[in-house]
Coordinates of C-alpha atoms in Angstrom, one line a residue:
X7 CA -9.6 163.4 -64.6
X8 CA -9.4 161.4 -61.3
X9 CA -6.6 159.1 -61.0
X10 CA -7.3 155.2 -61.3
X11 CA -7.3 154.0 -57.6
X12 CA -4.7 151.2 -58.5
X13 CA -2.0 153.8 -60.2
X14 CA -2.5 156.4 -56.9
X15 CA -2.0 153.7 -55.0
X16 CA 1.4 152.5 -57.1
X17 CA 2.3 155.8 -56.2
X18 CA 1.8 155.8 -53.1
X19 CA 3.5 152.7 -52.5
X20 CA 6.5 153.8 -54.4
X21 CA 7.1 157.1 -52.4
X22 CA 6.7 155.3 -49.3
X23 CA 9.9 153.0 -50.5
X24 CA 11.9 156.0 -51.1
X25 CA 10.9 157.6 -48.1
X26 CA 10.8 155.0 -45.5
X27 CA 7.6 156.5 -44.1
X28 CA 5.8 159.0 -45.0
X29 CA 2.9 160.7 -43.3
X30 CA -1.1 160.3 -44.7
X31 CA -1.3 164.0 -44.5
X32 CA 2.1 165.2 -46.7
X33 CA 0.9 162.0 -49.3
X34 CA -2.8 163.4 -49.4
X35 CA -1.6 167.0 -50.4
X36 CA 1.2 165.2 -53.2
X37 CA -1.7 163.4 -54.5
X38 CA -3.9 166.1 -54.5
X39 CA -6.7 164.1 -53.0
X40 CA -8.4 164.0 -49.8
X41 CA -7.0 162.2 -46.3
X42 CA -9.8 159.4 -46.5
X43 CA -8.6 158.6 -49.6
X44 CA -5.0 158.1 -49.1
X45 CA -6.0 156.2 -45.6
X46 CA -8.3 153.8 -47.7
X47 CA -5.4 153.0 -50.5
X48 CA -2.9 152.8 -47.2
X49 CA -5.1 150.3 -45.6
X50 CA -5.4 148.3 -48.9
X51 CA -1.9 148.2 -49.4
X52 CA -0.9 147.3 -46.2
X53 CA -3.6 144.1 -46.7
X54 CA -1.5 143.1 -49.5
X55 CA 1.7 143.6 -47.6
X56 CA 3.4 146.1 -49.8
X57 CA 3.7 148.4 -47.0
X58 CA 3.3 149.2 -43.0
X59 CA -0.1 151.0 -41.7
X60 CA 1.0 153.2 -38.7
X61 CA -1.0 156.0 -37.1
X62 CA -1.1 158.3 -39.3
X63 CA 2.0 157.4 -40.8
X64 CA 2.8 154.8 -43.8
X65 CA 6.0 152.8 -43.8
X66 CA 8.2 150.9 -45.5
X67 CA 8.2 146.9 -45.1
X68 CA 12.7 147.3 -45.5
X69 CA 14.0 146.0 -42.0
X70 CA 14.9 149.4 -39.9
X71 CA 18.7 148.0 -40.1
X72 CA 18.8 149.1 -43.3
X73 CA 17.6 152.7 -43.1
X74 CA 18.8 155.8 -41.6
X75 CA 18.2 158.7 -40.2
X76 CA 17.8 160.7 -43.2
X77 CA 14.6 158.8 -44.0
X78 CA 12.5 159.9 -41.4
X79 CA 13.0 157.1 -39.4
X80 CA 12.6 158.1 -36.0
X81 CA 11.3 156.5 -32.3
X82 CA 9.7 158.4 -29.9
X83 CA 10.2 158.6 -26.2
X84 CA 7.8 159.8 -23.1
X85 CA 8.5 160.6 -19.7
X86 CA 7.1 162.6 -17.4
X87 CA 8.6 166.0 -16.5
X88 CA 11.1 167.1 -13.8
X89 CA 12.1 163.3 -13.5
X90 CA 16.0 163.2 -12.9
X91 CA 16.3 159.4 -12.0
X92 CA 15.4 158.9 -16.4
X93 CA 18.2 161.4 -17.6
X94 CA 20.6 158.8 -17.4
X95 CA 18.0 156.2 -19.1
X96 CA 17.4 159.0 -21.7
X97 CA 20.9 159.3 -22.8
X98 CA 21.6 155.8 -22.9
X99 CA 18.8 154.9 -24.7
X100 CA 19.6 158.2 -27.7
X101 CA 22.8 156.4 -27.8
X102 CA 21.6 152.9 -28.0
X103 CA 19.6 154.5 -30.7
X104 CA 21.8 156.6 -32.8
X105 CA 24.0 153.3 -33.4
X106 CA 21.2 151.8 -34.8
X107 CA 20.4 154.4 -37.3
X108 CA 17.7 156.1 -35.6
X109 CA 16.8 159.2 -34.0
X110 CA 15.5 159.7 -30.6
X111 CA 12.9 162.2 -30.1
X112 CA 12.1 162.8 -26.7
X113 CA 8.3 164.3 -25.5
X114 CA 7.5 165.1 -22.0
X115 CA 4.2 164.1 -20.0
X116 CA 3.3 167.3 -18.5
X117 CA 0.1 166.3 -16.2
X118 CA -2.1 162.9 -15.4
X119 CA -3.4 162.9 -19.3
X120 CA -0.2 164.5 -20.5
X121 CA 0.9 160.6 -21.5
X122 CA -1.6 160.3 -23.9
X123 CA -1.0 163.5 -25.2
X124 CA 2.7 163.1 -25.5
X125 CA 2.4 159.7 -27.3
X126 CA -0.4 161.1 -29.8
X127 CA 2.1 164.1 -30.8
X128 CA 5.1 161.0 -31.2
X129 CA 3.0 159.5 -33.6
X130 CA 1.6 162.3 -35.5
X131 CA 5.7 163.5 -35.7
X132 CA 6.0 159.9 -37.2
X133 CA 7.7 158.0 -34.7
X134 CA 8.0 154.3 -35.6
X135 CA 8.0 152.8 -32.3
X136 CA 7.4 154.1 -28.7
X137 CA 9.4 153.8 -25.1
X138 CA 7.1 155.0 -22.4
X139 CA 7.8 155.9 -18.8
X140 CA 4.4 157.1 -17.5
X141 CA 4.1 158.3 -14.0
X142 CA 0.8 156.5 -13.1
X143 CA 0.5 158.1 -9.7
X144 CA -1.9 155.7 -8.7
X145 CA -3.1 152.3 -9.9
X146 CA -6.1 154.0 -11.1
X147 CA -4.5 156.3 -13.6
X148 CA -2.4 153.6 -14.9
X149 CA -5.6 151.4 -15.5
X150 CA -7.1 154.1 -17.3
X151 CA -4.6 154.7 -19.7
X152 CA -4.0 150.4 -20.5
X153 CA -7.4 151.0 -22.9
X154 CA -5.6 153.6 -25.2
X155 CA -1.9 152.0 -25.2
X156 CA -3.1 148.5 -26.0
X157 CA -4.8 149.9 -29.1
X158 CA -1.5 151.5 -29.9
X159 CA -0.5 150.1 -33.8
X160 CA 2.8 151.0 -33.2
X161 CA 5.4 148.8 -31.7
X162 CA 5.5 149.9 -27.6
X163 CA 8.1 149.2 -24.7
X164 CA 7.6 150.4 -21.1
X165 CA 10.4 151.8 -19.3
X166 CA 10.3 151.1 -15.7
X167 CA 7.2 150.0 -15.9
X168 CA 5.8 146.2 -15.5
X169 CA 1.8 146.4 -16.0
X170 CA -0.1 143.3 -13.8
X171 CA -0.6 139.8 -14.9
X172 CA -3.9 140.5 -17.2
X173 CA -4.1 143.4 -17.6
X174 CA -4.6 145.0 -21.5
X175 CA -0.9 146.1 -21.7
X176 CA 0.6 142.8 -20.0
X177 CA 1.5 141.6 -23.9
X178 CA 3.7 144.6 -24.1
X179 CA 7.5 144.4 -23.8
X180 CA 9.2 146.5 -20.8
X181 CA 12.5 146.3 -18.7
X182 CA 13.0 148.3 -15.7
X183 CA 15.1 147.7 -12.2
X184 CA 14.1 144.4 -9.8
X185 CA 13.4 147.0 -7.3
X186 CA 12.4 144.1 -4.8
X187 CA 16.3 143.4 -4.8
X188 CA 17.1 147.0 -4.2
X189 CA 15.1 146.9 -0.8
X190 CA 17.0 143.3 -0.4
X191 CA 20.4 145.1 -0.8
X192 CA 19.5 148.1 2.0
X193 CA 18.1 145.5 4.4
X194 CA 21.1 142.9 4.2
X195 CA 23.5 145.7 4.4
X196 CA 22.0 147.7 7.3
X197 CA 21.3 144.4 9.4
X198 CA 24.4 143.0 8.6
X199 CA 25.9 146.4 10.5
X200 CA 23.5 145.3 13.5
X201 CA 20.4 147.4 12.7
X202 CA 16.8 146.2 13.4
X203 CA 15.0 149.4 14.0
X204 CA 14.7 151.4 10.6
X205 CA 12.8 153.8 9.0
X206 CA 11.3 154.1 5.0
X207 CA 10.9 157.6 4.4
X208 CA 9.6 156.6 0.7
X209 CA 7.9 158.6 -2.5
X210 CA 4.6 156.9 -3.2
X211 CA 3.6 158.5 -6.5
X212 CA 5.2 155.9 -9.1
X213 CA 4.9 152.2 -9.6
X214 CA 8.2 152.0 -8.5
X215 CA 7.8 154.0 -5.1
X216 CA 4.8 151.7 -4.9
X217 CA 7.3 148.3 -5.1
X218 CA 9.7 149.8 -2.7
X219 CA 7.0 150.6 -0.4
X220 CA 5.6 147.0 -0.5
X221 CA 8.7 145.2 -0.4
X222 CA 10.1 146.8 2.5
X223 CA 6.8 145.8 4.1
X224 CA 7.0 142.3 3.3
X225 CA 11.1 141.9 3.9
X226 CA 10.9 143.7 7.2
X227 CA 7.8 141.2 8.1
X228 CA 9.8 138.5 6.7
X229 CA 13.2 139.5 8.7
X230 CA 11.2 139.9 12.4
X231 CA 11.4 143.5 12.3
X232 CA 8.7 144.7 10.7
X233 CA 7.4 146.5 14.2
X234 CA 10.3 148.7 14.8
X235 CA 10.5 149.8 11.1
X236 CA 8.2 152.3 10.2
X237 CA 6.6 154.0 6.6
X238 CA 6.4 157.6 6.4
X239 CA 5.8 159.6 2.9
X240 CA 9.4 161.1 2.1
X241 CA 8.5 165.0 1.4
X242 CA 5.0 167.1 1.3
X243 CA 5.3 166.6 -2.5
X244 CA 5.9 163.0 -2.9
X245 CA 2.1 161.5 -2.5
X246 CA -0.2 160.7 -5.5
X247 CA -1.5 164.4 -4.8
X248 CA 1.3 166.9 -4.1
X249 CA -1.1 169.6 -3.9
X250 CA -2.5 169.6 -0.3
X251 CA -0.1 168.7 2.5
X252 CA -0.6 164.9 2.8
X253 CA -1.5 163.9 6.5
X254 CA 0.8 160.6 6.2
X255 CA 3.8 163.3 5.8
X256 CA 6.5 163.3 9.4
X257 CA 9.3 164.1 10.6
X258 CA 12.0 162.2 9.9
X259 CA 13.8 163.3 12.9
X260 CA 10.6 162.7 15.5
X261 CA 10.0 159.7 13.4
X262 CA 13.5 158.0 14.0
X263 CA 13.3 159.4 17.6
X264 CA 9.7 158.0 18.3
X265 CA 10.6 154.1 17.0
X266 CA 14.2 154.4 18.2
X267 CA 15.4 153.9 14.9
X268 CA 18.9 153.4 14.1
X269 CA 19.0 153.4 10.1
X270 CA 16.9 154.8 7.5
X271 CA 16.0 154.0 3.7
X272 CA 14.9 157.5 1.6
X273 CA 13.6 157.4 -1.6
X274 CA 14.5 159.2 -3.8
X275 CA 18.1 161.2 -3.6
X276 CA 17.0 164.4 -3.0
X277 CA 14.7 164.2 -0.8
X278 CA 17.4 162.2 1.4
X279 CA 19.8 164.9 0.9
X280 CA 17.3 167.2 2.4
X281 CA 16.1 164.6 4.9
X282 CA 19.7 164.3 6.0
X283 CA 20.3 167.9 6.8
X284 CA 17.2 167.9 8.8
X285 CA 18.5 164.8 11.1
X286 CA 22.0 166.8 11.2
X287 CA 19.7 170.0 12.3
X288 CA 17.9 168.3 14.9
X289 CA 20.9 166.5 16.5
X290 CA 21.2 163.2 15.0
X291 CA 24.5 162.6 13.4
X292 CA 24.5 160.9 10.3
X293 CA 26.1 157.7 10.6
X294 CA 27.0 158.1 14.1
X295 CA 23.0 158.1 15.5
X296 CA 21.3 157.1 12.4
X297 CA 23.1 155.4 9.2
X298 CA 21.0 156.3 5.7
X299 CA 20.4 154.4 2.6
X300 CA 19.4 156.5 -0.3
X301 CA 17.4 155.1 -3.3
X302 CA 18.5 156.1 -7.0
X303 CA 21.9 157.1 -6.7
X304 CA 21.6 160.4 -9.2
X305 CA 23.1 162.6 -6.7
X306 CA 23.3 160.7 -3.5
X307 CA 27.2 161.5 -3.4
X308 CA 26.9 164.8 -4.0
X309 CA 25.3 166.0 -0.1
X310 CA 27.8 167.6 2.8
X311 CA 27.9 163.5 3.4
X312 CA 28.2 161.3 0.2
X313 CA 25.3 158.8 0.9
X314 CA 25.3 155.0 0.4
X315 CA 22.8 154.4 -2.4
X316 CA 20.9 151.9 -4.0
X317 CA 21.9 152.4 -7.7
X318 CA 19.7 150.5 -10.8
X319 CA 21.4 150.1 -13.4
X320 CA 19.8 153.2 -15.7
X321 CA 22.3 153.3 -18.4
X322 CA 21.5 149.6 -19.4
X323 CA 17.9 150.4 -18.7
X324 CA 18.1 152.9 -21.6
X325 CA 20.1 150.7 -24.0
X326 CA 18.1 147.3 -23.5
X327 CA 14.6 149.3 -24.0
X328 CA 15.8 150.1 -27.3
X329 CA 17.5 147.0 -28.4
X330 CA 13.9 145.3 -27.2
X331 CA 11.8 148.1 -29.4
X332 CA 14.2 147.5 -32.4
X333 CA 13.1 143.8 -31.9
X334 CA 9.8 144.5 -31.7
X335 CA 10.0 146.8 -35.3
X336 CA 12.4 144.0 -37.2
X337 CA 9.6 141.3 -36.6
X338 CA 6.7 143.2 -37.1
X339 CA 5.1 142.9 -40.3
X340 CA 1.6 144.3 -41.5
X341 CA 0.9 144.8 -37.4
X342 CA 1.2 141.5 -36.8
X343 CA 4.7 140.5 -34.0
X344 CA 6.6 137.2 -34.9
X345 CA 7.9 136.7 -31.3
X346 CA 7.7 136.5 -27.8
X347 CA 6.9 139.0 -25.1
X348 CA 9.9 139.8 -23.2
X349 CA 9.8 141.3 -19.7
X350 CA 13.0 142.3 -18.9
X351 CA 14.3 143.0 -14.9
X352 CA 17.7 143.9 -14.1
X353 CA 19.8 144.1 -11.1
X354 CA 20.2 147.0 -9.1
X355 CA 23.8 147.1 -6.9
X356 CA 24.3 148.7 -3.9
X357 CA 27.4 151.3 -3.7
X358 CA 28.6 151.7 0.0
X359 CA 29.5 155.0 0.9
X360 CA 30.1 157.4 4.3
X361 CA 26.3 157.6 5.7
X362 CA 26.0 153.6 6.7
X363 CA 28.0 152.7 9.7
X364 CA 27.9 149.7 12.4
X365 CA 25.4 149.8 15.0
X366 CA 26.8 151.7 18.4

């Protein structure tokens, strides 16, 4: 005989409780009944606040202070593969996490689309809340996935990420590096030492490539010097397409040679570790002809020179993205968010090493 929909969905509500969450799927087989079903009661529950509707996952309405690990009660994370600058944001953030009571799973964007697919696989795992790094090569792959994310029903914070003023994901929380003070940094520094001629050998496949790129523009323009300070793309592999050889792609050496340059800024730190070696190979001592500025400060220290760097702070990067999602899942009830939107920048610093000298 079928089971009264009120007494399933007593059940339901009361193995959620014990649980924490509990996925539609494993409740459907308990109950012996179909997915539809168990979505229906889930939904009905959730309308009269006796429980959480995620995507494909129900949860309990306790505060996630109060449960643990053993629960279930995980958060997912998404970044895109072969990305060293995030390891540090990755283990500050699993740390950040585990002191809350909560597991970290980590799922890796493999392609343009792999974003979506990553996140989809976090939910169906039953991750309560998301931190997302996507690359968004362009502007036009990053519009295309705002439709998705701002239908997300779980909470969300971008990582190194700020979406534009309007757009569908502007309500969502995110912190990443002022990167516009990073470029501040390089340029006070490296004029300060007398330099006026310098080059950006610069990735410009990320939104943050895409800031540095922009700001040294306007700063340079701002400073007088924006005609002696050339923009060059950083490796074959660091445009929006890494596939064909990108035209916009020189070298560094001719480039320095051909404005005169006496300093250059290279993002990212291996890419100026190789850049370096290349000026070294083709003559042009490093600081003594050209002083360099790296941008990330992973390994910048770790070349046959140790490299002044522009360093973000990543560690705190990692730990305030998940105090901001824990936020985000202790004032959340029934989908709806009791709070403001935060959008979070913090300071890079500047560590001064052997490659930046005073002008000749």
């Amino acid at each position: 005989m079928r089971e009264p929909a009120p007494k399933r969905q007593t059940r339901i509500a009361a193995l959620v409780e014990a649980r924490g969450s509990a996925r539609i799927t494993d409740l459907a087989d308990e109950l012996g009944v179909s997915v539809v079903t168990v979505r229906r009661d889930v939904e009905e529950l959730a309308q009269r606040g006796e429980l959480r509707r995620g995507h494909g996952v129900a949860r309990s309405l306790r505060p996630i202070a109060q449960e643990s690990t053993a629960t279930g009660d995980t958060i997912g994370m998404v970044v895109p593969e072969r990305n060293t600058y995030l390891t540090e944001v990755v283990q500050a953030a699993r740390e950040a996490a585990e002191k809350a009571g909560l597991r970290l799973a980590l799922h890796i964007a493999a392609d343009e689309r792999g974003t979506e697919r990553a996140v989809r696989q976090a939910l169906d795992a039953g991750a309560r809340g998301l931190l997302l790094a996507p690359r968004w090569r362009t502007e036009a792959e990053a519009r295309a996935d705002h439709t998705w994310l701002a239908e997300l029903e779980v909470p969300v914070v971008l990582v190194e990420r700020r979406p534009h003023r309007g757009s569908a994901v502007y309500g969502l929380d995110c912190v990443r590096s002022d990167h516009a003070h990073g470029v501040h940094l390089t340029l006070e520094h490296l004029t300060a030492l007398g330099h006026r001629r310098i080059v950006l050998a610069a990735r410009d496949d990320s939104p943050t490539a895409r800031v540095i790129r922009s700001e040294f523009a306007a700063q340079t323009a701002a400073r007088g010097i924006a005609d002696g300070c050339p923009v060059m793309l950083s490796s074959r592999t660091a445009g929006p397409d890494p596939r064909p050889r990108d035209a916009r792609e020189a070298d560094l050496a001719g480039a320095v040679r051909r404005a005169e340059a006496t300093a250059a800024l290279i993002h990212g730190d291996m890419d100026a570790l190789v850049l370096v070696q290349r000026l070294r190979e083709a003559g042009i001592e490093v600081p003594g002809d050209c002083s360099v500025v790296a941008y990330n400060d992973v390994v910048a220290d770790m070349g046959q020179i140790a490299l002044t760097a522009v360093a973000p702070p990543k560690g705190e990067l990692g730990q305030a993205a998940v105090e901001l999602l824990i936020r985000r899942l202790e004032r959340t009830r029934n989908g709806r968010w009791a709070g403001a939107t935060r959008h979070l920048e913090l300071l890079p610093g500047l560590v001064i090493r052997d490659s930046t000298a005073p002008l000749r």
